[in-house]
mmCIF file of C-alpha atoms in Angstrom:
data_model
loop_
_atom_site.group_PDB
_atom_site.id
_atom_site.type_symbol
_atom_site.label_atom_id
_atom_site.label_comp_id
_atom_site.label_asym_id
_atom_site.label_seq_id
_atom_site.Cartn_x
_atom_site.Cartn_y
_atom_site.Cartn_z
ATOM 1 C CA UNK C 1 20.080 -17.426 -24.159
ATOM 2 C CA UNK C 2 21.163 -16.373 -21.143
ATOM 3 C CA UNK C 3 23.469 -12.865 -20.593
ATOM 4 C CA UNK C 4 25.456 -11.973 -17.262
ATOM 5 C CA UNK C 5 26.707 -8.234 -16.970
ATOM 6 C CA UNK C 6 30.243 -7.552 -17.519
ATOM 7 C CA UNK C 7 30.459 -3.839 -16.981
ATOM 8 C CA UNK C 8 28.528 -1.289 -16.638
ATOM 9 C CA UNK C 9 29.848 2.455 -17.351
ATOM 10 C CA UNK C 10 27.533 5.149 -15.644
ATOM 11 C CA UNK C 11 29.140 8.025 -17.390
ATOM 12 C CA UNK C 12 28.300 6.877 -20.634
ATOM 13 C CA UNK C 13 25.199 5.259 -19.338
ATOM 14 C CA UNK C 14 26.053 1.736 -21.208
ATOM 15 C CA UNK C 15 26.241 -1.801 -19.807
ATOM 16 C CA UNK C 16 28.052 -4.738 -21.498
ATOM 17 C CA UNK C 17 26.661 -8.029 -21.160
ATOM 18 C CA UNK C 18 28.282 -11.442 -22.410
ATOM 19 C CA UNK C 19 26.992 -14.654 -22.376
ATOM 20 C CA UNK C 20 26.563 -16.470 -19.760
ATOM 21 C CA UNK C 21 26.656 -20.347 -18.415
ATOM 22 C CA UNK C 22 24.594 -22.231 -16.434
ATOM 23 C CA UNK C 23 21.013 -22.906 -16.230
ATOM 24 C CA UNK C 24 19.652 -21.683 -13.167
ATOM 25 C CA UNK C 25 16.653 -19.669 -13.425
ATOM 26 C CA UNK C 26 17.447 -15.897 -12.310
ATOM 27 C CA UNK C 27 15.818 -14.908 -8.678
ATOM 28 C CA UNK C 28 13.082 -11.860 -9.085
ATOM 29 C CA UNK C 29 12.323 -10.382 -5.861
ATOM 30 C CA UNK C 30 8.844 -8.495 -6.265
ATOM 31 C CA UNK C 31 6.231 -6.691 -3.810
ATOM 32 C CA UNK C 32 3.897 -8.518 -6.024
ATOM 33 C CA UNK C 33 2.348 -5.255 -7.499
ATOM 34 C CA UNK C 34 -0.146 -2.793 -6.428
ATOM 35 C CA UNK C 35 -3.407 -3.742 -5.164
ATOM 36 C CA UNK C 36 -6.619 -2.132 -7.044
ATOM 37 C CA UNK C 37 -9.344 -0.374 -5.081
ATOM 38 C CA UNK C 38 -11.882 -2.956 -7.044
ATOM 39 C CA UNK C 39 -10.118 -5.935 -5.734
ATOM 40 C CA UNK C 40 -10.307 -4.546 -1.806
ATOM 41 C CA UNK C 41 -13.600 -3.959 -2.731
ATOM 42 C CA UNK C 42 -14.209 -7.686 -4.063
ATOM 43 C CA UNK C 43 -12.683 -8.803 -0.921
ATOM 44 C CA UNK C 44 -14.858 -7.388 1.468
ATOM 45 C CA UNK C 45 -17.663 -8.114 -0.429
ATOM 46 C CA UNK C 46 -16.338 -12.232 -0.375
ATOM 47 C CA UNK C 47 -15.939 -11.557 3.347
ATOM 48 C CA UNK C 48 -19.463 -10.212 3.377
ATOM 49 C CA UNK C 49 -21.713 -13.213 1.750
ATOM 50 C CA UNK C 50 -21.918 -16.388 1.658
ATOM 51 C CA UNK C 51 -20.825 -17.221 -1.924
ATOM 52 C CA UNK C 52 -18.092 -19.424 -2.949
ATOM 53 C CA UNK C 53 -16.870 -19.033 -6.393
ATOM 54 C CA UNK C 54 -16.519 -21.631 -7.999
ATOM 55 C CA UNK C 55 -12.956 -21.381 -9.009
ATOM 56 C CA UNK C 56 -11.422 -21.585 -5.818
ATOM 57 C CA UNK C 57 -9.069 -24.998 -4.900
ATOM 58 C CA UNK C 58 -10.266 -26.753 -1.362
ATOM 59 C CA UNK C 59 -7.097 -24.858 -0.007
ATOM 60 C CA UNK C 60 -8.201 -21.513 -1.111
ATOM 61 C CA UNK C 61 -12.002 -22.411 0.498
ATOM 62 C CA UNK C 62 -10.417 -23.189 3.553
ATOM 63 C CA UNK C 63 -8.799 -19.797 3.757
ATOM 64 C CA UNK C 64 -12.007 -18.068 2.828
ATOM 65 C CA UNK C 65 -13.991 -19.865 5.956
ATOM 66 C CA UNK C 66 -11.113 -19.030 8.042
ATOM 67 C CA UNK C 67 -11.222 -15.225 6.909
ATOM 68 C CA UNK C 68 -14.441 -15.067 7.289
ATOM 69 C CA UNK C 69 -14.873 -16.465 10.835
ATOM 70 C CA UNK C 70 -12.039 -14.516 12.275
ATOM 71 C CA UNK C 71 -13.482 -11.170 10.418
ATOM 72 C CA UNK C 72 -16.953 -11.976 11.424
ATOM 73 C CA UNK C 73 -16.241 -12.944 15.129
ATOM 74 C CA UNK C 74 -13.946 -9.570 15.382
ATOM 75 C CA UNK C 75 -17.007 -7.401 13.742
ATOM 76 C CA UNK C 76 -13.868 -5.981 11.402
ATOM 77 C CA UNK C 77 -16.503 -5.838 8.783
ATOM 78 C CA UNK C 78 -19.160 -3.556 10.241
ATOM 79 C CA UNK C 79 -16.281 -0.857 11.832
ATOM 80 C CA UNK C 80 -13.642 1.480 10.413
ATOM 81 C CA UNK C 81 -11.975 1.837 13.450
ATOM 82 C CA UNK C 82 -10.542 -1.294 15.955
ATOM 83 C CA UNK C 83 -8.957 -1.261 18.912
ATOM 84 C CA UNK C 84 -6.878 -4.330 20.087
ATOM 85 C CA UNK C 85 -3.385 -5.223 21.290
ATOM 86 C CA UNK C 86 -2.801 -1.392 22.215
ATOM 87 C CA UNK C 87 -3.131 -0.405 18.643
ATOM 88 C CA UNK C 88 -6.297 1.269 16.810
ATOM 89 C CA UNK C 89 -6.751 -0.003 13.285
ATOM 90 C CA UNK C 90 -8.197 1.753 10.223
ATOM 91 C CA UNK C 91 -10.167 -0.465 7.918
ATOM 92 C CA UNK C 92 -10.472 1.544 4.607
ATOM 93 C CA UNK C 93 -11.241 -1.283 1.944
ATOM 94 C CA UNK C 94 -8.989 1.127 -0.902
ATOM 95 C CA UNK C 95 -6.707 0.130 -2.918
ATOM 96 C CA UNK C 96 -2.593 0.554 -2.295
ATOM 97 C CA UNK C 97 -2.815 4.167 -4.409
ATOM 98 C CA UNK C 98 -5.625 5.477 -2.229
ATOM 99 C CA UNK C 99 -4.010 3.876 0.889
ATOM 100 C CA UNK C 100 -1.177 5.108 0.298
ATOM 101 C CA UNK C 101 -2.603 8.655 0.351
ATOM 102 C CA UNK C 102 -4.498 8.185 3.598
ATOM 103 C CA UNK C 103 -1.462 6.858 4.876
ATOM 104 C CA UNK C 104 0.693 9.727 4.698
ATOM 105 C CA UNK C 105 -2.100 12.189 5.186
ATOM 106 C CA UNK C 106 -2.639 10.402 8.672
ATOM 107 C CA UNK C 107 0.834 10.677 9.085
ATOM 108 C CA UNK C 108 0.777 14.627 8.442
ATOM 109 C CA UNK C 109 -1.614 14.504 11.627
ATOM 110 C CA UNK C 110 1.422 13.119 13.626
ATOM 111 C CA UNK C 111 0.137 9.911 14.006
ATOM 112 C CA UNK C 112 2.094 6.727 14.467
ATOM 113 C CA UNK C 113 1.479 5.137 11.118
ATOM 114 C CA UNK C 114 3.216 1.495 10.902
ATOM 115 C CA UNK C 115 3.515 1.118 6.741
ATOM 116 C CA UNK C 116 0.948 -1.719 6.326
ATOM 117 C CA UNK C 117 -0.292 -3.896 2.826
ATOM 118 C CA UNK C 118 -3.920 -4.998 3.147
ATOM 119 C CA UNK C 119 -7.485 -3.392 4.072
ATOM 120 C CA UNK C 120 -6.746 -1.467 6.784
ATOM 121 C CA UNK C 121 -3.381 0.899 8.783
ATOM 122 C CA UNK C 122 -2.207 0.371 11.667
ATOM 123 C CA UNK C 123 -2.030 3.462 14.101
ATOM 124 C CA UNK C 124 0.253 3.022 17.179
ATOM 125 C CA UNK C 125 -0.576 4.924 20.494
ATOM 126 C CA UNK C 126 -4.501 6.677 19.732
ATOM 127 C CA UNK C 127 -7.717 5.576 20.687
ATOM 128 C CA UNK C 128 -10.762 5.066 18.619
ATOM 129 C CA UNK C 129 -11.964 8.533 19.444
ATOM 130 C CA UNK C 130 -8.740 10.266 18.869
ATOM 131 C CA UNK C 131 -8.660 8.560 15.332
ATOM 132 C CA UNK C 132 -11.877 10.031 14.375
ATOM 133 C CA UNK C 133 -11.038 13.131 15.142
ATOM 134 C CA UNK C 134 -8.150 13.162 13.556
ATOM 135 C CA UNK C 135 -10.074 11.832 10.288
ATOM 136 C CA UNK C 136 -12.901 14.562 11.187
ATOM 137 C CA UNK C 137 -9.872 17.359 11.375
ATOM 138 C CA UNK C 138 -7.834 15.836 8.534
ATOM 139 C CA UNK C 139 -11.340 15.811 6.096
ATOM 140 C CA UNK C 140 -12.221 19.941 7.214
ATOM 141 C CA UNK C 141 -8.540 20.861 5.885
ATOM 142 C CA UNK C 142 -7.726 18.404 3.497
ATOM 143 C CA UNK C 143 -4.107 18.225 3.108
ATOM 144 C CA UNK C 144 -2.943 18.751 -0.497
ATOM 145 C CA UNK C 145 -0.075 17.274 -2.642
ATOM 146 C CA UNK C 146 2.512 19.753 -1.773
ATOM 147 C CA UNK C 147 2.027 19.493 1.670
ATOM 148 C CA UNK C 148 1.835 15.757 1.617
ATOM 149 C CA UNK C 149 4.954 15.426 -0.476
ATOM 150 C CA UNK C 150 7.047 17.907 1.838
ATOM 151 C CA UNK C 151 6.751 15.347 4.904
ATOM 152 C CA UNK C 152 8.009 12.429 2.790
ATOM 153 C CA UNK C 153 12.021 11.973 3.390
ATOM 154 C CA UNK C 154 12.490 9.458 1.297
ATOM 155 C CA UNK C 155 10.651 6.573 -0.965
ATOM 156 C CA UNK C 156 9.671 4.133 1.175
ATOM 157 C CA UNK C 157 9.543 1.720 -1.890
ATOM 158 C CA UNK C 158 13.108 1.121 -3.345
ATOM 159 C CA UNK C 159 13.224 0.695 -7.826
ATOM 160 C CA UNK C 160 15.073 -0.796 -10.111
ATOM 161 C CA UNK C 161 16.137 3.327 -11.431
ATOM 162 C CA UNK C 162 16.056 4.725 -7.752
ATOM 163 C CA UNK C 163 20.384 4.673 -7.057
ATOM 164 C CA UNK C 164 20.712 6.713 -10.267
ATOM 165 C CA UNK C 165 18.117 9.413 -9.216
ATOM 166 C CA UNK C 166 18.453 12.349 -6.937
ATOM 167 C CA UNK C 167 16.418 11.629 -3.835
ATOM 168 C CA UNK C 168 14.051 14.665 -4.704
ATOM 169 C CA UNK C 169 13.301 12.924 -7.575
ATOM 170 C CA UNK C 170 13.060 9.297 -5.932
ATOM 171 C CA UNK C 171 10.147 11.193 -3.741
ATOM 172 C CA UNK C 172 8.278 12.378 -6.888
ATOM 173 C CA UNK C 173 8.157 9.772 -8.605
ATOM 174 C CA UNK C 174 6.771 7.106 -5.870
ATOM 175 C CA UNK C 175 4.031 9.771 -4.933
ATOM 176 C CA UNK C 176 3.348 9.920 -8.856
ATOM 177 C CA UNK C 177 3.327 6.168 -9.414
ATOM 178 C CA UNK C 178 1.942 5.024 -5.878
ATOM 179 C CA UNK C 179 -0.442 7.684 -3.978
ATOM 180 C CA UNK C 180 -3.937 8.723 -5.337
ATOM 181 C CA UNK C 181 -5.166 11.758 -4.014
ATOM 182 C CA UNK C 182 -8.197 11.735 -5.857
ATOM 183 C CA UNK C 183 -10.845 10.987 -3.353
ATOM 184 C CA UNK C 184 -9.080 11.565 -0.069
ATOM 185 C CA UNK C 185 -11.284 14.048 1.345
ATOM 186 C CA UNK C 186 -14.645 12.003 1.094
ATOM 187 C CA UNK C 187 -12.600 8.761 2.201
ATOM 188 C CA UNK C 188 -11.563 10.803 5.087
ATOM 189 C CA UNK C 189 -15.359 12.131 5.688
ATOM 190 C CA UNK C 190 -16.943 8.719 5.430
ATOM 191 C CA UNK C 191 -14.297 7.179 8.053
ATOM 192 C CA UNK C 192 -14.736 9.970 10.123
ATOM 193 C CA UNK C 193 -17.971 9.511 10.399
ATOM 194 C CA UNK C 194 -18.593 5.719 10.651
#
């Protein structure tokens, strides 16, 4: 059965639906979800060998080679930090959480962070060198929740339940749900160092 909305009182916090006709399938818009470090992981070790798993289509093959030749003929795999088209890249390998948290700790350093999805962040107008110190500087005084949650404005991911939140609140809960602090500092040593 479907239902379409007929109003929707905010005071008392209610909607009222009533059925609805037609049969066209509702359109979901979706980021698609958040990215585990194990998967990242998983990639880069795909990227890495020579094994094709046997449950991959002759499209999805295809796209494997493809990765793997441009990553191998770039060297993306064996360095953290790339330079190219007058922007340094960071290739971390975490997960969206832990990305996330590099992210905006990079940012704290007054970086140019562009917000990126994949295995690495994009940092606009630094060189290699200046990125690694920056990582070196970041990993001897680790910045800390607080501090990391005073520089972020706004959400930069919009919910469902963000218009009838205060924006303090907005803030608090994407850090909660989408930035993992827990091993910044030794992700922040290793890049540093690499």
């Amino acid at each position: 059965r479907r239902w379409k909305v007929m109003r929707v009182d905010r005071e008392h916090r209610s909607v009222l639906v009533g059925p609805a006709k037609g049969a066209r399938m509702p359109l979901f818009v979706s980021s698609g979800g958040i990215v585990h470090d194990r998967v990242r992981q998983k990639m880069r070790e795909l990227y890495l060998g020579g094994l094709l798993p046997s449950y991959l289509d002759s499209k999805a093959q295809d796209l494997l080679f493809e990765g793997r030749g441009s990553a191998g003929s770039e060297q993306l795999l064996d360095q953290t930090i790339v330079q190219a088209d007058g922007a340094t890249y960071l290739f971390h390998w975490l997960g969206d959480r832990k990305a996330n948290g590099l992210q905006l700790a990079l940012s704290s350093y007054d970086f140019e962070v562009c917000p990126s999805e994949g295995p690495y962040i994009e940092i606009l107008g630094a060189s290699i060198e200046e990125v690694r110190g920056g990582l070196a500087a970041l990993a001897s005084r680790c910045p800390d929740e607080a501090s990391l949650l005073e520089r972020l404005e706004r959400a930069p991911v919009e919910e469902k339940h963000y218009p009838e939140l205060p924006l303090k609140l907005q803030v608090l809960d994407y850090f909660r749900s989408h930035v993992d602090l827990a091993e910044l500092q030794s992700n922040l040593e290793r890049m540093a160092e690499s």
